[in-house]
Amino acid sequence: MPKIIDELHRDHANLAKLLAALERQLAVFERGERPDYDILHGVIDYCLNYPDLYHHPKEDLVMERLRARDPAAAATLGDLLAEHARLGEITRRFAAAVHNVLQEMEVPRAAFGETARDLLDAYRKHMVAEERGFLPLAAKTLTEEDWREIDVRMAPRRDPLFEGEPEDRLRALREDILAWDREHQARQ
Ligand SMILES: [Fe+2]
Ligand SMILES: [Fe+2]
C-alpha cells in the first residue's frame, strides 16, 4: 500500500474520532446544557488547519494524477475538489455559529445545531465515499513516480492534534478524545 494512501486512511480514522467528539458536544447542547467551547474551538482550529490546509490539498494532488492516468475512472468519483471547498465553507460557517452562540444571540442557537449537524454529515459522507471509491482506485492506478511527485509537492506534516504534544488550543479536544478512547477500550 503506498505510504500516502496509508496516511490518508489514518487521517480519516482520526477525523472520525474528532467528529465523534463534536457529536458528543452537540448532544450536550441539544439537552440545553453548555457545551465545552474549548473542545468546539479545537474542532474548528483543527479542521481549518489540517484537513483544509493539508489533507484535502494532498488528496487534490492525488486526484490530479488519477485524472491524468485514468480520466474515465476519475470522472465516476464526482467533484472531489468542489467537495473539499464545500467542507472548508461549512467549517467557516460552523466557526461563525459558535462565535454567535458565545455572544448569546438567541436566534443563532438553532443555527448552531443545524450547522454542527451539516458539518458532521458532510465530513462523514465525504470520507465514506473516499474510502470506498477514491482511495482504492488511486492505490491501484497511480505509479511509484506519481507518489514520489506528490511527496515532493506535499512534504509530510505533523498532525497537530493526534501526533506529539498538541498546542494549547487543541489540548481540551485531545484530552476528550483520549479519555473517550480509554473508557471505550476499558469496556471492551
Ligand atoms: Fe477529501
Ligand atoms: Fe479525505
PDB file of C-alpha atoms and ligand atoms in Angstrom:
ATOM      1  CA  MET A   1       0.000   0.000   0.000  1.00  0.00           C
ATOM      2  CA  PRO A   2       1.522   3.392  -0.932  1.00  0.00           C
ATOM      3  CA  LYS A   3       2.568   5.431   2.105  1.00  0.00           C
ATOM      4  CA  ILE A   4       0.378   8.391   1.126  1.00  0.00           C
ATOM      5  CA  ILE A   5      -2.717   6.167   0.983  1.00  0.00           C
ATOM      6  CA  ASP A   6      -1.879   4.851   4.467  1.00  0.00           C
ATOM      7  CA  GLU A   7      -1.594   8.420   5.731  1.00  0.00           C
ATOM      8  CA  LEU A   8      -4.905   9.449   4.162  1.00  0.00           C
ATOM      9  CA  HIS A   9      -6.613   6.411   5.784  1.00  0.00           C
ATOM     10  CA  ARG A  10      -5.068   7.336   9.119  1.00  0.00           C
ATOM     11  CA  ASP A  11      -6.283  10.941   8.756  1.00  0.00           C
ATOM     12  CA  HIS A  12      -9.812   9.622   8.109  1.00  0.00           C
ATOM     13  CA  ALA A  13      -9.712   7.415  11.210  1.00  0.00           C
ATOM     14  CA  ASN A  14      -8.539  10.412  13.257  1.00  0.00           C
ATOM     15  CA  LEU A  15     -11.180  12.677  11.751  1.00  0.00           C
ATOM     16  CA  ALA A  16     -13.851  10.133  12.680  1.00  0.00           C
ATOM     17  CA  LYS A  17     -12.736  10.459  16.321  1.00  0.00           C
ATOM     18  CA  LEU A  18     -12.846  14.241  16.098  1.00  0.00           C
ATOM     19  CA  LEU A  19     -16.353  14.139  14.613  1.00  0.00           C
ATOM     20  CA  ALA A  20     -17.489  11.821  17.405  1.00  0.00           C
ATOM     21  CA  ALA A  21     -16.145  14.365  19.929  1.00  0.00           C
ATOM     22  CA  LEU A  22     -18.108  17.105  18.156  1.00  0.00           C
ATOM     23  CA  GLU A  23     -21.231  14.935  18.186  1.00  0.00           C
ATOM     24  CA  ARG A  24     -20.922  14.453  21.965  1.00  0.00           C
ATOM     25  CA  GLN A  25     -20.794  18.233  22.406  1.00  0.00           C
ATOM     26  CA  LEU A  26     -23.766  18.654  20.095  1.00  0.00           C
ATOM     27  CA  ALA A  27     -25.719  16.211  22.286  1.00  0.00           C
ATOM     28  CA  VAL A  28     -24.838  18.317  25.358  1.00  0.00           C
ATOM     29  CA  PHE A  29     -26.024  21.442  23.544  1.00  0.00           C
ATOM     30  CA  GLU A  30     -29.260  19.787  22.422  1.00  0.00           C
ATOM     31  CA  ARG A  31     -30.013  18.797  26.033  1.00  0.00           C
ATOM     32  CA  GLY A  32     -29.937  22.513  26.795  1.00  0.00           C
ATOM     33  CA  GLU A  33     -26.627  22.325  28.656  1.00  0.00           C
ATOM     34  CA  ARG A  34     -23.484  24.274  27.954  1.00  0.00           C
ATOM     35  CA  PRO A  35     -21.072  22.517  25.597  1.00  0.00           C
ATOM     36  CA  ASP A  36     -17.325  22.697  26.175  1.00  0.00           C
ATOM     37  CA  TYR A  37     -16.322  25.623  23.981  1.00  0.00           C
ATOM     38  CA  ASP A  38     -12.632  24.757  24.237  1.00  0.00           C
ATOM     39  CA  ILE A  39     -13.435  21.448  22.554  1.00  0.00           C
ATOM     40  CA  LEU A  40     -15.556  23.171  19.896  1.00  0.00           C
ATOM     41  CA  HIS A  41     -12.805  25.691  19.183  1.00  0.00           C
ATOM     42  CA  GLY A  42     -10.357  22.788  18.935  1.00  0.00           C
ATOM     43  CA  VAL A  43     -12.560  21.144  16.302  1.00  0.00           C
ATOM     44  CA  ILE A  44     -12.694  24.364  14.278  1.00  0.00           C
ATOM     45  CA  ASP A  45      -8.999  25.056  14.645  1.00  0.00           C
ATOM     46  CA  TYR A  46      -8.041  21.553  13.589  1.00  0.00           C
ATOM     47  CA  CYS A  47     -10.403  21.441  10.583  1.00  0.00           C
ATOM     48  CA  LEU A  48      -9.185  24.808   9.296  1.00  0.00           C
ATOM     49  CA  ASN A  49      -5.533  23.926   9.745  1.00  0.00           C
ATOM     50  CA  TYR A  50      -5.085  20.256   8.996  1.00  0.00           C
ATOM     51  CA  PRO A  51      -7.816  18.924   6.683  1.00  0.00           C
ATOM     52  CA  ASP A  52      -8.274  22.240   4.851  1.00  0.00           C
ATOM     53  CA  LEU A  53      -4.599  23.121   4.501  1.00  0.00           C
ATOM     54  CA  TYR A  54      -3.030  19.691   4.229  1.00  0.00           C
ATOM     55  CA  HIS A  55      -5.238  16.579   3.932  1.00  0.00           C
ATOM     56  CA  HIS A  56      -7.552  17.959   1.230  1.00  0.00           C
ATOM     57  CA  PRO A  57      -4.845  19.628  -0.875  1.00  0.00           C
ATOM     58  CA  LYS A  58      -2.928  16.343  -0.785  1.00  0.00           C
ATOM     59  CA  GLU A  59      -5.992  14.441  -1.970  1.00  0.00           C
ATOM     60  CA  ASP A  60      -6.413  17.065  -4.688  1.00  0.00           C
ATOM     61  CA  LEU A  61      -2.919  16.219  -5.952  1.00  0.00           C
ATOM     62  CA  VAL A  62      -3.753  12.503  -5.888  1.00  0.00           C
ATOM     63  CA  MET A  63      -6.932  13.276  -7.853  1.00  0.00           C
ATOM     64  CA  GLU A  64      -4.943  15.309 -10.381  1.00  0.00           C
ATOM     65  CA  ARG A  65      -2.661  12.318 -11.035  1.00  0.00           C
ATOM     66  CA  LEU A  66      -5.636   9.953 -11.165  1.00  0.00           C
ATOM     67  CA  ARG A  67      -7.339  12.145 -13.775  1.00  0.00           C
ATOM     68  CA  ALA A  68      -4.172  12.085 -15.856  1.00  0.00           C
ATOM     69  CA  ARG A  69      -3.809   8.284 -15.624  1.00  0.00           C
ATOM     70  CA  ASP A  70      -7.443   7.233 -15.925  1.00  0.00           C
ATOM     71  CA  PRO A  71      -9.816  10.108 -16.728  1.00  0.00           C
ATOM     72  CA  ALA A  72     -12.863   7.854 -17.214  1.00  0.00           C
ATOM     73  CA  ALA A  73     -12.488   6.188 -13.807  1.00  0.00           C
ATOM     74  CA  ALA A  74     -11.689   9.511 -12.119  1.00  0.00           C
ATOM     75  CA  ALA A  75     -14.849  11.018 -13.607  1.00  0.00           C
ATOM     76  CA  THR A  76     -17.007   8.443 -11.776  1.00  0.00           C
ATOM     77  CA  LEU A  77     -15.832   9.806  -8.400  1.00  0.00           C
ATOM     78  CA  GLY A  78     -17.610  13.146  -8.593  1.00  0.00           C
ATOM     79  CA  ASP A  79     -16.041  16.518  -7.988  1.00  0.00           C
ATOM     80  CA  LEU A  80     -13.700  15.945  -5.072  1.00  0.00           C
ATOM     81  CA  LEU A  81     -12.172  19.428  -5.300  1.00  0.00           C
ATOM     82  CA  ALA A  82     -15.571  21.093  -5.085  1.00  0.00           C
ATOM     83  CA  GLU A  83     -16.444  18.906  -2.073  1.00  0.00           C
ATOM     84  CA  HIS A  84     -13.224  19.990  -0.356  1.00  0.00           C
ATOM     85  CA  ALA A  85     -14.076  23.626  -0.967  1.00  0.00           C
ATOM     86  CA  ARG A  86     -17.544  22.984   0.462  1.00  0.00           C
ATOM     87  CA  LEU A  87     -16.150  21.314   3.599  1.00  0.00           C
ATOM     88  CA  GLY A  88     -13.973  24.374   4.186  1.00  0.00           C
ATOM     89  CA  GLU A  89     -17.013  26.596   3.759  1.00  0.00           C
ATOM     90  CA  ILE A  90     -19.083  24.547   6.239  1.00  0.00           C
ATOM     91  CA  THR A  91     -16.268  24.717   8.795  1.00  0.00           C
ATOM     92  CA  ARG A  92     -16.149  28.509   8.475  1.00  0.00           C
ATOM     93  CA  ARG A  93     -19.927  28.655   8.848  1.00  0.00           C
ATOM     94  CA  PHE A  94     -19.678  26.494  11.961  1.00  0.00           C
ATOM     95  CA  ALA A  95     -16.963  28.785  13.368  1.00  0.00           C
ATOM     96  CA  ALA A  96     -19.323  31.749  12.880  1.00  0.00           C
ATOM     97  CA  ALA A  97     -22.189  29.816  14.541  1.00  0.00           C
ATOM     98  CA  VAL A  98     -20.044  29.017  17.611  1.00  0.00           C
ATOM     99  CA  HIS A  99     -18.978  32.648  17.791  1.00  0.00           C
ATOM    100  CA  ASN A 100     -22.608  33.806  17.655  1.00  0.00           C
ATOM    101  CA  VAL A 101     -23.724  31.391  20.377  1.00  0.00           C
ATOM    102  CA  LEU A 102     -20.935  32.688  22.589  1.00  0.00           C
ATOM    103  CA  GLN A 103     -22.253  36.202  22.019  1.00  0.00           C
ATOM    104  CA  GLU A 104     -25.513  34.805  23.456  1.00  0.00           C
ATOM    105  CA  MET A 105     -27.550  35.827  20.474  1.00  0.00           C
ATOM    106  CA  GLU A 106     -30.844  33.965  20.723  1.00  0.00           C
ATOM    107  CA  VAL A 107     -31.698  33.234  17.073  1.00  0.00           C
ATOM    108  CA  PRO A 108     -28.326  31.680  16.204  1.00  0.00           C
ATOM    109  CA  ARG A 109     -28.812  28.869  18.752  1.00  0.00           C
ATOM    110  CA  ALA A 110     -30.864  26.902  16.204  1.00  0.00           C
ATOM    111  CA  ALA A 111     -28.291  27.687  13.521  1.00  0.00           C
ATOM    112  CA  PHE A 112     -25.570  26.244  15.724  1.00  0.00           C
ATOM    113  CA  GLY A 113     -27.220  22.796  15.947  1.00  0.00           C
ATOM    114  CA  GLU A 114     -28.026  22.809  12.260  1.00  0.00           C
ATOM    115  CA  THR A 115     -24.516  23.797  11.203  1.00  0.00           C
ATOM    116  CA  ALA A 116     -22.889  21.260  13.519  1.00  0.00           C
ATOM    117  CA  ARG A 117     -25.121  18.557  12.019  1.00  0.00           C
ATOM    118  CA  ASP A 118     -24.225  19.743   8.477  1.00  0.00           C
ATOM    119  CA  LEU A 119     -20.545  19.524   9.290  1.00  0.00           C
ATOM    120  CA  LEU A 120     -20.850  16.014  10.744  1.00  0.00           C
ATOM    121  CA  ASP A 121     -22.909  14.734   7.815  1.00  0.00           C
ATOM    122  CA  ALA A 122     -20.802  16.361   5.114  1.00  0.00           C
ATOM    123  CA  TYR A 123     -17.497  15.091   6.529  1.00  0.00           C
ATOM    124  CA  ARG A 124     -18.799  11.584   7.163  1.00  0.00           C
ATOM    125  CA  LYS A 125     -20.370  11.162   3.721  1.00  0.00           C
ATOM    126  CA  HIS A 126     -17.263  12.547   2.095  1.00  0.00           C
ATOM    127  CA  MET A 127     -14.939  10.171   3.941  1.00  0.00           C
ATOM    128  CA  VAL A 128     -17.104   7.104   3.277  1.00  0.00           C
ATOM    129  CA  ALA A 129     -17.097   7.938  -0.446  1.00  0.00           C
ATOM    130  CA  GLU A 130     -13.324   8.391  -0.453  1.00  0.00           C
ATOM    131  CA  GLU A 131     -12.721   5.152   1.444  1.00  0.00           C
ATOM    132  CA  ARG A 132     -14.935   3.218  -0.972  1.00  0.00           C
ATOM    133  CA  GLY A 133     -14.056   4.767  -4.309  1.00  0.00           C
ATOM    134  CA  PHE A 134     -11.259   7.269  -4.423  1.00  0.00           C
ATOM    135  CA  LEU A 135      -8.541   5.701  -2.258  1.00  0.00           C
ATOM    136  CA  PRO A 136      -8.778   2.130  -3.619  1.00  0.00           C
ATOM    137  CA  LEU A 137      -8.791   3.462  -7.183  1.00  0.00           C
ATOM    138  CA  ALA A 138      -5.814   5.754  -6.545  1.00  0.00           C
ATOM    139  CA  ALA A 139      -3.902   2.925  -4.829  1.00  0.00           C
ATOM    140  CA  LYS A 140      -4.203   0.685  -7.858  1.00  0.00           C
ATOM    141  CA  THR A 141      -3.810   3.332 -10.573  1.00  0.00           C
ATOM    142  CA  LEU A 142      -1.020   5.708  -9.542  1.00  0.00           C
ATOM    143  CA  THR A 143       2.598   4.781 -10.204  1.00  0.00           C
ATOM    144  CA  GLU A 144       5.670   4.998  -7.978  1.00  0.00           C
ATOM    145  CA  GLU A 145       6.602   8.133  -9.871  1.00  0.00           C
ATOM    146  CA  ASP A 146       3.204   9.710  -9.151  1.00  0.00           C
ATOM    147  CA  TRP A 147       3.566   9.046  -5.416  1.00  0.00           C
ATOM    148  CA  ARG A 148       7.086  10.470  -5.397  1.00  0.00           C
ATOM    149  CA  GLU A 149       5.913  13.595  -7.190  1.00  0.00           C
ATOM    150  CA  ILE A 150       3.078  14.098  -4.700  1.00  0.00           C
ATOM    151  CA  ASP A 151       5.511  13.596  -1.829  1.00  0.00           C
ATOM    152  CA  VAL A 152       7.792  16.298  -3.217  1.00  0.00           C
ATOM    153  CA  ARG A 153       4.947  18.763  -3.708  1.00  0.00           C
ATOM    154  CA  MET A 154       3.370  17.991  -0.330  1.00  0.00           C
ATOM    155  CA  ALA A 155       6.030  17.053   2.201  1.00  0.00           C
ATOM    156  CA  PRO A 156       4.817  15.083   5.254  1.00  0.00           C
ATOM    157  CA  ARG A 157       3.494  17.288   8.026  1.00  0.00           C
ATOM    158  CA  ARG A 158       2.862  16.502  11.678  1.00  0.00           C
ATOM    159  CA  ASP A 159      -0.780  16.169  12.624  1.00  0.00           C
ATOM    160  CA  PRO A 160      -1.175  18.944  15.231  1.00  0.00           C
ATOM    161  CA  LEU A 161      -3.871  17.080  17.211  1.00  0.00           C
ATOM    162  CA  PHE A 162      -3.090  13.383  17.009  1.00  0.00           C
ATOM    163  CA  GLU A 163       0.715  13.366  16.815  1.00  0.00           C
ATOM    164  CA  GLY A 164       3.071  14.613  19.508  1.00  0.00           C
ATOM    165  CA  GLU A 165       2.250  17.322  22.033  1.00  0.00           C
ATOM    166  CA  PRO A 166      -0.767  19.385  20.997  1.00  0.00           C
ATOM    167  CA  GLU A 167      -0.679  23.166  21.215  1.00  0.00           C
ATOM    168  CA  ASP A 168      -2.778  24.719  23.982  1.00  0.00           C
ATOM    169  CA  ARG A 169      -5.742  25.477  21.748  1.00  0.00           C
ATOM    170  CA  LEU A 170      -6.086  21.775  20.863  1.00  0.00           C
ATOM    171  CA  ARG A 171      -5.472  20.384  24.337  1.00  0.00           C
ATOM    172  CA  ALA A 172      -9.105  20.122  25.540  1.00  0.00           C
ATOM    173  CA  LEU A 173     -10.126  18.279  22.390  1.00  0.00           C
ATOM    174  CA  ARG A 174      -7.167  15.920  22.587  1.00  0.00           C
ATOM    175  CA  GLU A 175      -7.914  15.134  26.269  1.00  0.00           C
ATOM    176  CA  ASP A 176     -11.552  14.467  25.425  1.00  0.00           C
ATOM    177  CA  ILE A 177     -10.657  12.079  22.596  1.00  0.00           C
ATOM    178  CA  LEU A 178      -8.078  10.244  24.734  1.00  0.00           C
ATOM    179  CA  ALA A 179     -10.496   9.941  27.668  1.00  0.00           C
ATOM    180  CA  TRP A 180     -13.185   8.551  25.368  1.00  0.00           C
ATOM    181  CA  ASP A 181     -10.720   6.051  23.849  1.00  0.00           C
ATOM    182  CA  ARG A 182      -9.604   4.905  27.316  1.00  0.00           C
ATOM    183  CA  GLU A 183     -13.166   4.444  28.507  1.00  0.00           C
ATOM    184  CA  HIS A 184     -14.190   2.674  25.353  1.00  0.00           C
ATOM    185  CA  GLN A 185     -11.219   0.291  25.489  1.00  0.00           C
ATOM    186  CA  ALA A 186     -11.777  -0.388  29.193  1.00  0.00           C
ATOM    187  CA  ARG A 187     -15.321  -1.529  28.426  1.00  0.00           C
ATOM    188  CA  GLN A 188     -14.260  -3.978  25.736  1.00  0.00           C
TER     189      GLN A 188
HETATM  190 FE    FE B   1     -11.346  14.503   0.837  1.00  0.00          FE
HETATM  191 FE    FE B   2     -10.094  12.586   2.804  1.00  0.00          FE
END
